[in-house]
Short mmCIF file of C-alpha atoms in Angstrom, two decimals:
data_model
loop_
_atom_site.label_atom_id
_atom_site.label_comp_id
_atom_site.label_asym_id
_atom_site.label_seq_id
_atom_site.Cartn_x
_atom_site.Cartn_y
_atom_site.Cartn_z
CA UNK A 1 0.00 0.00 0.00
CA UNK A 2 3.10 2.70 0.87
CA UNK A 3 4.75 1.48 -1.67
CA UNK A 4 1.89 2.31 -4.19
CA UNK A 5 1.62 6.06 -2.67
CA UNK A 6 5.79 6.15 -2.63
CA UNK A 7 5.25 5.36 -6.31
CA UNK A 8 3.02 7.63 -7.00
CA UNK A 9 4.83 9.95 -5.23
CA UNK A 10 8.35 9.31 -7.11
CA UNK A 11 7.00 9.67 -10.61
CA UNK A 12 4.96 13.12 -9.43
CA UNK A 13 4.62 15.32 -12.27
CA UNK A 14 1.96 18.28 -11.19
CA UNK A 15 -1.25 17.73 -9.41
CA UNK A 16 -3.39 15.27 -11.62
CA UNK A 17 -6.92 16.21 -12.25
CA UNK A 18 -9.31 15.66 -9.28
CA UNK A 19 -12.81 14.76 -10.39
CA UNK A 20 -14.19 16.38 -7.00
CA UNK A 21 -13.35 19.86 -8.12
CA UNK A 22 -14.12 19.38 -12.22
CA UNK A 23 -14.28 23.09 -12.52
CA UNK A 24 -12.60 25.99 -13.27
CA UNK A 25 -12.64 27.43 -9.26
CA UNK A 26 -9.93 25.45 -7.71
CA UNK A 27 -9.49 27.29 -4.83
CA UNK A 28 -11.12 24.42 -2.66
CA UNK A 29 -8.86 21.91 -4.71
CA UNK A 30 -5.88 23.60 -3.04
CA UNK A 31 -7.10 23.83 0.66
CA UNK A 32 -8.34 21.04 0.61
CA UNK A 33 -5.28 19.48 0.09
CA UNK A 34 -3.57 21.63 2.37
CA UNK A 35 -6.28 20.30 4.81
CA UNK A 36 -5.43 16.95 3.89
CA UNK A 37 -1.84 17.17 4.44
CA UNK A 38 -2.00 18.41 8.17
CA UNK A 39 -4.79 16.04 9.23
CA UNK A 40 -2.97 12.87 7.58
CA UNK A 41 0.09 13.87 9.97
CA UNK A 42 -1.96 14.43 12.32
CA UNK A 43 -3.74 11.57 12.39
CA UNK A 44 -0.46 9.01 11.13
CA UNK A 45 1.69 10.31 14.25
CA UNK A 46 -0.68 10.27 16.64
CA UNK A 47 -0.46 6.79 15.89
CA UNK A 48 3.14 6.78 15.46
CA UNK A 49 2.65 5.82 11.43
CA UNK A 50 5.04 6.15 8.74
CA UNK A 51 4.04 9.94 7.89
CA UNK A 52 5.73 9.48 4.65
CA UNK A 53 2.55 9.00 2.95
CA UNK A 54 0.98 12.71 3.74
CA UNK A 55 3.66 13.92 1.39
CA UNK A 56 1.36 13.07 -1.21
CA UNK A 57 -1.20 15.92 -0.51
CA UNK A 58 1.83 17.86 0.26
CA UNK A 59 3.12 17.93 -3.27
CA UNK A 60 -0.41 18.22 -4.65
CA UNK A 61 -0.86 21.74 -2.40
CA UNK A 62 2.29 22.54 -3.33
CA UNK A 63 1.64 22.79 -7.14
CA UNK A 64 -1.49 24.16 -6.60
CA UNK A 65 -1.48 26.98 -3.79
CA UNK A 66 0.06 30.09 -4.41
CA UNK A 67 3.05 30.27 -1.87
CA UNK A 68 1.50 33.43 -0.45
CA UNK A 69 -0.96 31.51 0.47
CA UNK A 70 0.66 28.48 1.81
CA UNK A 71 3.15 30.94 4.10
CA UNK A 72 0.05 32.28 5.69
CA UNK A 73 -1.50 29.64 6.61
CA UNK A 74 1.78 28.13 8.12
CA UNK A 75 1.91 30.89 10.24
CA UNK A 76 -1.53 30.70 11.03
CA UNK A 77 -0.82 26.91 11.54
CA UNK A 78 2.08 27.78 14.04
CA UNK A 79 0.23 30.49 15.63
CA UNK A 80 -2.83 28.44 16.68
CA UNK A 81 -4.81 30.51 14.43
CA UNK A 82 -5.31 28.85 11.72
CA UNK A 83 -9.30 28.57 10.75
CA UNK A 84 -9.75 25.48 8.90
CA UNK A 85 -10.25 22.05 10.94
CA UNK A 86 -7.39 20.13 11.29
CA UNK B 9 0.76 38.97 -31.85
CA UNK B 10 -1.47 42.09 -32.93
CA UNK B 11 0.06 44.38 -35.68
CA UNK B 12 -0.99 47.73 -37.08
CA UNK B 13 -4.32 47.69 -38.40
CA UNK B 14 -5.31 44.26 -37.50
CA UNK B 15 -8.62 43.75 -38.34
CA UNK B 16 -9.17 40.06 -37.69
CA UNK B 17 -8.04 37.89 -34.78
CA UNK B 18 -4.50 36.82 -34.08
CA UNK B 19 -3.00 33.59 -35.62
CA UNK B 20 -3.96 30.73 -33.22
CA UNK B 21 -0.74 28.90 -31.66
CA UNK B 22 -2.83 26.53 -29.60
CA UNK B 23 -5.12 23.55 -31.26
CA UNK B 24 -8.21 25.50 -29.26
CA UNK B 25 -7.65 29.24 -30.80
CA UNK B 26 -7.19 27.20 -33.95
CA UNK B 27 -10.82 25.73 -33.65
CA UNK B 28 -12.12 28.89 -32.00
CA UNK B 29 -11.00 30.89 -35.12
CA UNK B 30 -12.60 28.25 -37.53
CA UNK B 31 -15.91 28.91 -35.76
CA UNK B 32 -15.80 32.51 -35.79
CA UNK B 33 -14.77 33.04 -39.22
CA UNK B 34 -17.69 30.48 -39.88
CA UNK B 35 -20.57 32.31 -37.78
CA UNK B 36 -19.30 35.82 -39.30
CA UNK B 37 -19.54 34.31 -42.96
CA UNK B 38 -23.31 33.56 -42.12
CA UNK B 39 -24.02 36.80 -40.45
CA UNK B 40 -22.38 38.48 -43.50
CA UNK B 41 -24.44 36.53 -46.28
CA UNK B 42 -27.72 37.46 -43.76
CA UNK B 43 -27.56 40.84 -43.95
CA UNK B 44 -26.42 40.92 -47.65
CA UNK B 45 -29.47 39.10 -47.89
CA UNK B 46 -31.50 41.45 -45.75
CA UNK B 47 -30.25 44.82 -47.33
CA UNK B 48 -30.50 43.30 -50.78
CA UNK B 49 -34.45 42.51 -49.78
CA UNK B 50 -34.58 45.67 -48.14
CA UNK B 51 -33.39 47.84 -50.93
CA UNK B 52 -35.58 45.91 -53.61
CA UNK B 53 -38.30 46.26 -51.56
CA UNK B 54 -38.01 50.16 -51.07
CA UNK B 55 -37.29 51.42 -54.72
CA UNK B 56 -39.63 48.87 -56.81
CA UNK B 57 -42.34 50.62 -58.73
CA UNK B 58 -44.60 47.83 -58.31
CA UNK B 59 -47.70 48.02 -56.26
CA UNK B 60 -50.46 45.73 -55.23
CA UNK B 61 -53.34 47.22 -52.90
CA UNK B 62 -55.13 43.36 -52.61
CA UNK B 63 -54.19 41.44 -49.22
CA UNK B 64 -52.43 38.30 -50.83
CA UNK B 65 -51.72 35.17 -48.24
CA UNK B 66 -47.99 34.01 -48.04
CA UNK B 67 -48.27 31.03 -45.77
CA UNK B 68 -45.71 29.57 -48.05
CA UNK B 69 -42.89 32.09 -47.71
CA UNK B 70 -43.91 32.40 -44.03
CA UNK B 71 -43.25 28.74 -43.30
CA UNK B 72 -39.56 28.98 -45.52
CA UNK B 73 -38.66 32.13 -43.79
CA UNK B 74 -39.08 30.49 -40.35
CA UNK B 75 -37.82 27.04 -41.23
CA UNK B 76 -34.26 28.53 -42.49
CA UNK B 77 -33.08 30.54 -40.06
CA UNK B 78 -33.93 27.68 -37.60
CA UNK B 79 -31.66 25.71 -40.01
CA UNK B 80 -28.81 28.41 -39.42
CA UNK B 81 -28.93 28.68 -36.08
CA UNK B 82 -28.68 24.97 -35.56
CA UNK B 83 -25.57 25.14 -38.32
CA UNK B 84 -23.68 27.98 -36.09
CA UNK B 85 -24.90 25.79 -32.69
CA UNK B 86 -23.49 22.43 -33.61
CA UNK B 87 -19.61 23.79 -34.05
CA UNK B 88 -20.00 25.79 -31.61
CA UNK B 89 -21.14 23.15 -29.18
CA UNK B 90 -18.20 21.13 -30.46
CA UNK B 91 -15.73 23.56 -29.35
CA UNK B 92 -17.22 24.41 -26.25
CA UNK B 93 -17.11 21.02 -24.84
CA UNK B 94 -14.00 20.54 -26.38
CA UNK B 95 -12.03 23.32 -24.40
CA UNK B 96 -13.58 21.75 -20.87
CA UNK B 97 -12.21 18.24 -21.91
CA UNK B 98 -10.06 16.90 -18.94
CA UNK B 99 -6.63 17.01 -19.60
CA UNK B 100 -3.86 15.56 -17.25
CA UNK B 101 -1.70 18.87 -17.33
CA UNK B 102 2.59 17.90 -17.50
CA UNK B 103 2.85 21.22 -15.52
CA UNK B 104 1.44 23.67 -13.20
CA UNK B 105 2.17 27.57 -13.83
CA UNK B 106 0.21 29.78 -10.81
CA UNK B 107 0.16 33.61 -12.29
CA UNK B 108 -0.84 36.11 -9.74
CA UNK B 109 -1.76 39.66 -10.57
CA UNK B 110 -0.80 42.72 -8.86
CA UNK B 111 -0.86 46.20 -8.92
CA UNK B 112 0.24 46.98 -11.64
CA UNK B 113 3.09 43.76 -12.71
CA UNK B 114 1.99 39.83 -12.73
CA UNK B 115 4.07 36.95 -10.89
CA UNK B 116 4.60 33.27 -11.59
CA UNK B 117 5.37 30.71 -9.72
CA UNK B 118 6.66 27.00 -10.92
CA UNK B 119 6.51 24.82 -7.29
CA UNK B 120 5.76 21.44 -8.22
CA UNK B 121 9.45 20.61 -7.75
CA UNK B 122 11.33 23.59 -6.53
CA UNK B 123 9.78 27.25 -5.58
CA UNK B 124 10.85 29.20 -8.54
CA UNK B 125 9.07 32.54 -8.06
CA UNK B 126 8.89 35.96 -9.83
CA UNK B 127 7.80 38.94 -10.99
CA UNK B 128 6.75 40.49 -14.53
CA UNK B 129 6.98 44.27 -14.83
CA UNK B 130 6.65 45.95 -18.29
CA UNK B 131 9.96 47.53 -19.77
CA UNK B 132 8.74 51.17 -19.87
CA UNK B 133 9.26 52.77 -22.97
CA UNK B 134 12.15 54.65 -22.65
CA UNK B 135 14.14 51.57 -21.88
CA UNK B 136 12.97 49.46 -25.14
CA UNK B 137 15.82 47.90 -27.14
CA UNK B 138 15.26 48.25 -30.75
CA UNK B 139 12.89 45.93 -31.99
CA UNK B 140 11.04 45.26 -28.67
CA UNK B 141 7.45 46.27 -28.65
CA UNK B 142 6.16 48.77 -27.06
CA UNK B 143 4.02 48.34 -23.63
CA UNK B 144 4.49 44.30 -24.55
CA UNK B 145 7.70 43.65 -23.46
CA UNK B 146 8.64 42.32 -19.57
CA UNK B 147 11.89 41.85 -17.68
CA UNK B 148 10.93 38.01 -17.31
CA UNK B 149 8.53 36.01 -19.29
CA UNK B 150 7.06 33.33 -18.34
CA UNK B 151 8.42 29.88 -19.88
CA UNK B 152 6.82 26.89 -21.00
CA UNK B 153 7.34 23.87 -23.02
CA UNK B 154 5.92 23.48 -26.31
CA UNK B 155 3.79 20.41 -27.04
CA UNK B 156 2.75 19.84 -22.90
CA UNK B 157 -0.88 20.84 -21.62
CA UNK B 158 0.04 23.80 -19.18
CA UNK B 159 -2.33 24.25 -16.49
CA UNK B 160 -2.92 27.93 -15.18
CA UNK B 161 -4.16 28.93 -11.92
CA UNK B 162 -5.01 32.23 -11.75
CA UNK B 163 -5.68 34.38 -8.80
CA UNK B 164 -4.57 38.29 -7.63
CA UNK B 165 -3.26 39.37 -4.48
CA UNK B 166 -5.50 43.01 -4.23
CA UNK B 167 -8.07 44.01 -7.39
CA UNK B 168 -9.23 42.12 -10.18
CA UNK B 169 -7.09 41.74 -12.88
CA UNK B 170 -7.55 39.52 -15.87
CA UNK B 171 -4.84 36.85 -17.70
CA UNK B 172 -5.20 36.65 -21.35
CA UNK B 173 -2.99 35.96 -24.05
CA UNK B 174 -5.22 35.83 -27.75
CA UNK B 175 -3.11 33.81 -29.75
CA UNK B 176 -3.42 30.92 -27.23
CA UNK B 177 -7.23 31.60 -26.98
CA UNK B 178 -6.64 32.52 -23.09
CA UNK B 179 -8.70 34.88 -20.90
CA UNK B 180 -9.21 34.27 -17.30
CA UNK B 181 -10.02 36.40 -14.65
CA UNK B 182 -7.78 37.32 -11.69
CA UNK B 183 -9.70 37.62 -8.53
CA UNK B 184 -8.58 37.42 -5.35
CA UNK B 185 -9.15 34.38 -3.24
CA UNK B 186 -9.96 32.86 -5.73
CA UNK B 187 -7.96 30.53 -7.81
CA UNK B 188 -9.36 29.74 -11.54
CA UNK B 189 -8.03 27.09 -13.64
CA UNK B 190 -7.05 27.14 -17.13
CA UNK B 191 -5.25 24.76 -19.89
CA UNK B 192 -3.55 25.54 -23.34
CA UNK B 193 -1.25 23.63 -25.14
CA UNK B 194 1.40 25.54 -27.27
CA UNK B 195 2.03 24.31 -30.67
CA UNK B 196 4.94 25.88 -31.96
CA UNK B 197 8.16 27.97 -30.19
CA UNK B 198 7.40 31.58 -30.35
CA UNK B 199 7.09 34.41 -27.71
CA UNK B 200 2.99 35.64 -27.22
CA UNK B 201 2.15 38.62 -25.75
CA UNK B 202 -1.31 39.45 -24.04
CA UNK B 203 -1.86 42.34 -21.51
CA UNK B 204 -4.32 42.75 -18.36
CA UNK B 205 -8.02 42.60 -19.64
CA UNK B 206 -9.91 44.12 -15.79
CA UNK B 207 -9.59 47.29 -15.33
CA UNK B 208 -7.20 47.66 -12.14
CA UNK B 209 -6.36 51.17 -11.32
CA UNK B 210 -4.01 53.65 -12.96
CA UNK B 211 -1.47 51.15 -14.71
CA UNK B 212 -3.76 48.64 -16.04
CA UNK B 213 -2.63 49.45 -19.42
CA UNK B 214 1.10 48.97 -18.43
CA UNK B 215 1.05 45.38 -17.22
CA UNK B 216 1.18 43.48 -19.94
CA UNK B 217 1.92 39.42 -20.71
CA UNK B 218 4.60 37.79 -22.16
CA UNK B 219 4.60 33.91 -22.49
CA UNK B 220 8.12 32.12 -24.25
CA UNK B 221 7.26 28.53 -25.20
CA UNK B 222 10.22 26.80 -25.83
CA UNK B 223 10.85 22.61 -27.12
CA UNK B 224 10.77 20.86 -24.04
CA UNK B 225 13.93 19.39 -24.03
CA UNK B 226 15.05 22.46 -23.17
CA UNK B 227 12.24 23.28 -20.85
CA UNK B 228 14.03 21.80 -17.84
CA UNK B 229 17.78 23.77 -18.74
CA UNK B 230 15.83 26.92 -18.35
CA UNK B 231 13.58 26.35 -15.40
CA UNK B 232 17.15 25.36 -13.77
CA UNK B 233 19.05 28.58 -14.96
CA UNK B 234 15.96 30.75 -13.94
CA UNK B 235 15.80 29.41 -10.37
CA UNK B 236 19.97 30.02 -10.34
CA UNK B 237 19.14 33.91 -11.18
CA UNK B 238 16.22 34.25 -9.06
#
């Protein structure tokens, strides 16, 4: 199964196209994926899991969110502030 | 890229502007041989020295002159159709480009491997090389391969703005907040100019596009030296 998402992972290109956001507003596409990313560590080492994995949605927000975005909401993330539900 | 008296639209450099183009010059053909048609019938019907004061039916003519230009409009719907659905087809993009408009210059950003980030401003005028274009030209264009769907994600960090570059049949707004996706694919290595189509405060004019597709072979040799300079 890891080795599946480490494949997937290796041969990353850009952020393939998600049939839950078909349309031409992908802002959700992005957070949603930034989401992702902090609940699957979350989640993986509160369990003490391999987070390895997350680095899927981590690419995947990468590509997608513009890095102003992505540096304030790792501040927020840091500051406690962030609004989202992780 | 538009020349002095340009009258029609740019030459496509994408496979959708190509298609767009076909349509258009297809729909305008028909609209021109209507109103030929129309001012023809018009002018006939005003200067003829023929009169007739007895009510006459004309089911006959009714019925054509109902049935046809239901005809036409299905002939300018079914391309057009076509095309439409054709430009939402899914596409698995080979890269991700995120262009962000500001007041008044435009930034890109390549981060699905490294963070290569930076800005566009126009070369005023007074600093134009001969045989750069006036209000066209940047300091850095953005690069992309030729041959690879490109995805765009377009979004603005204060007003609206708008990304379009005609010869690749892209326009998409800039809003902030919001990011709005867009694909081309370029056919051919060329440098394509476009400029901000929102209105967004005093340099709106002065903000202009420039895209450089280049073969992709050399796609990655360029990304690299970019992210050295920047």
């Amino acid at each position: 199964m890891s080795e599946a998402i480490n494949e997937k992972i290796k041969n990353y290109s850009t952020a393939p196209f998600d049939a839950r956001f078909p349309n031409t507003n992908q802002t959700r596409n992005c957070y949603q994926n930034y989401l992702d990313f902090h609940r699957c560590n979350k989640v993986l080492s509160a369990k003490d899991h391999d987070v390895t994995a997350c680095e899927w949605y981590k690419r995947v927000y990468k590509s997608l969110c513009p890095i102003g975005w992505v540096d304030k909401w790792d501040e927020q993330v840091e500051n406690g502030s962030f609004p989202g539900k992780i | 890229m538009a020349y002095p008296l340009q009258l029609g639209l740019q030459d496509a450099t994408s496979p959708v502007m190509q298609e767009l183009i076909h349509i258009h010059d297809h729909t305008l053909m028909i609209a021109l041989l209507v109103s030929t048609m129309v001012f023809y019938t018009i002018l006939t019907t005003v200067t003829t020295k023929l009169t007739n004061k007895n009510m006459l039916d004309s089911e006959g003519i009714q019925t054509i002159w109902t049935i046809a230009p239901g005809l036409i409009l299905i002939l300018i719907a079914m391309p057009s159709l076509r095309v439409l659905y054709m430009m939402d087809e899914v596409n698995n993009p080979h890269l991700t480009v995120k262009t962000i408009g500001h007041q008044w210059y435009w930034s890109y950003e390549y981060t699905d491997y490294k963070n290569l980030e930076f800005d566009s401003y126009m070369i005023p005028t007074q600093d134009l090389i001969p045989g750069q274009f006036r209000l066209l030209e940047t300091d850095h264009r953005m690069v992309v391969p030729t041959d690879s769907p490109v995805r765009m994600l377009i979004t603005a960090h204060d007003v609206i703005h708008s990304w379009a570059v005609p010869t690749l049949g892209v326009k998409m707004d800039a809003i902030p907040g919001r990011l709005n996706q867009t694909t081309f694919v370029v056919s051919h290595p060329a440098v394509f100019y476009g400029q901000c189509s929102e209105i967004c405060g005093a340099n709106h004019s002065f903000m202009p596009i420039s895209v450089e597709a280049i073969p992709l072979i050399h796609f990655e040799d360029s990304s690299t030296s970019m992210l050295a300079k920047i």
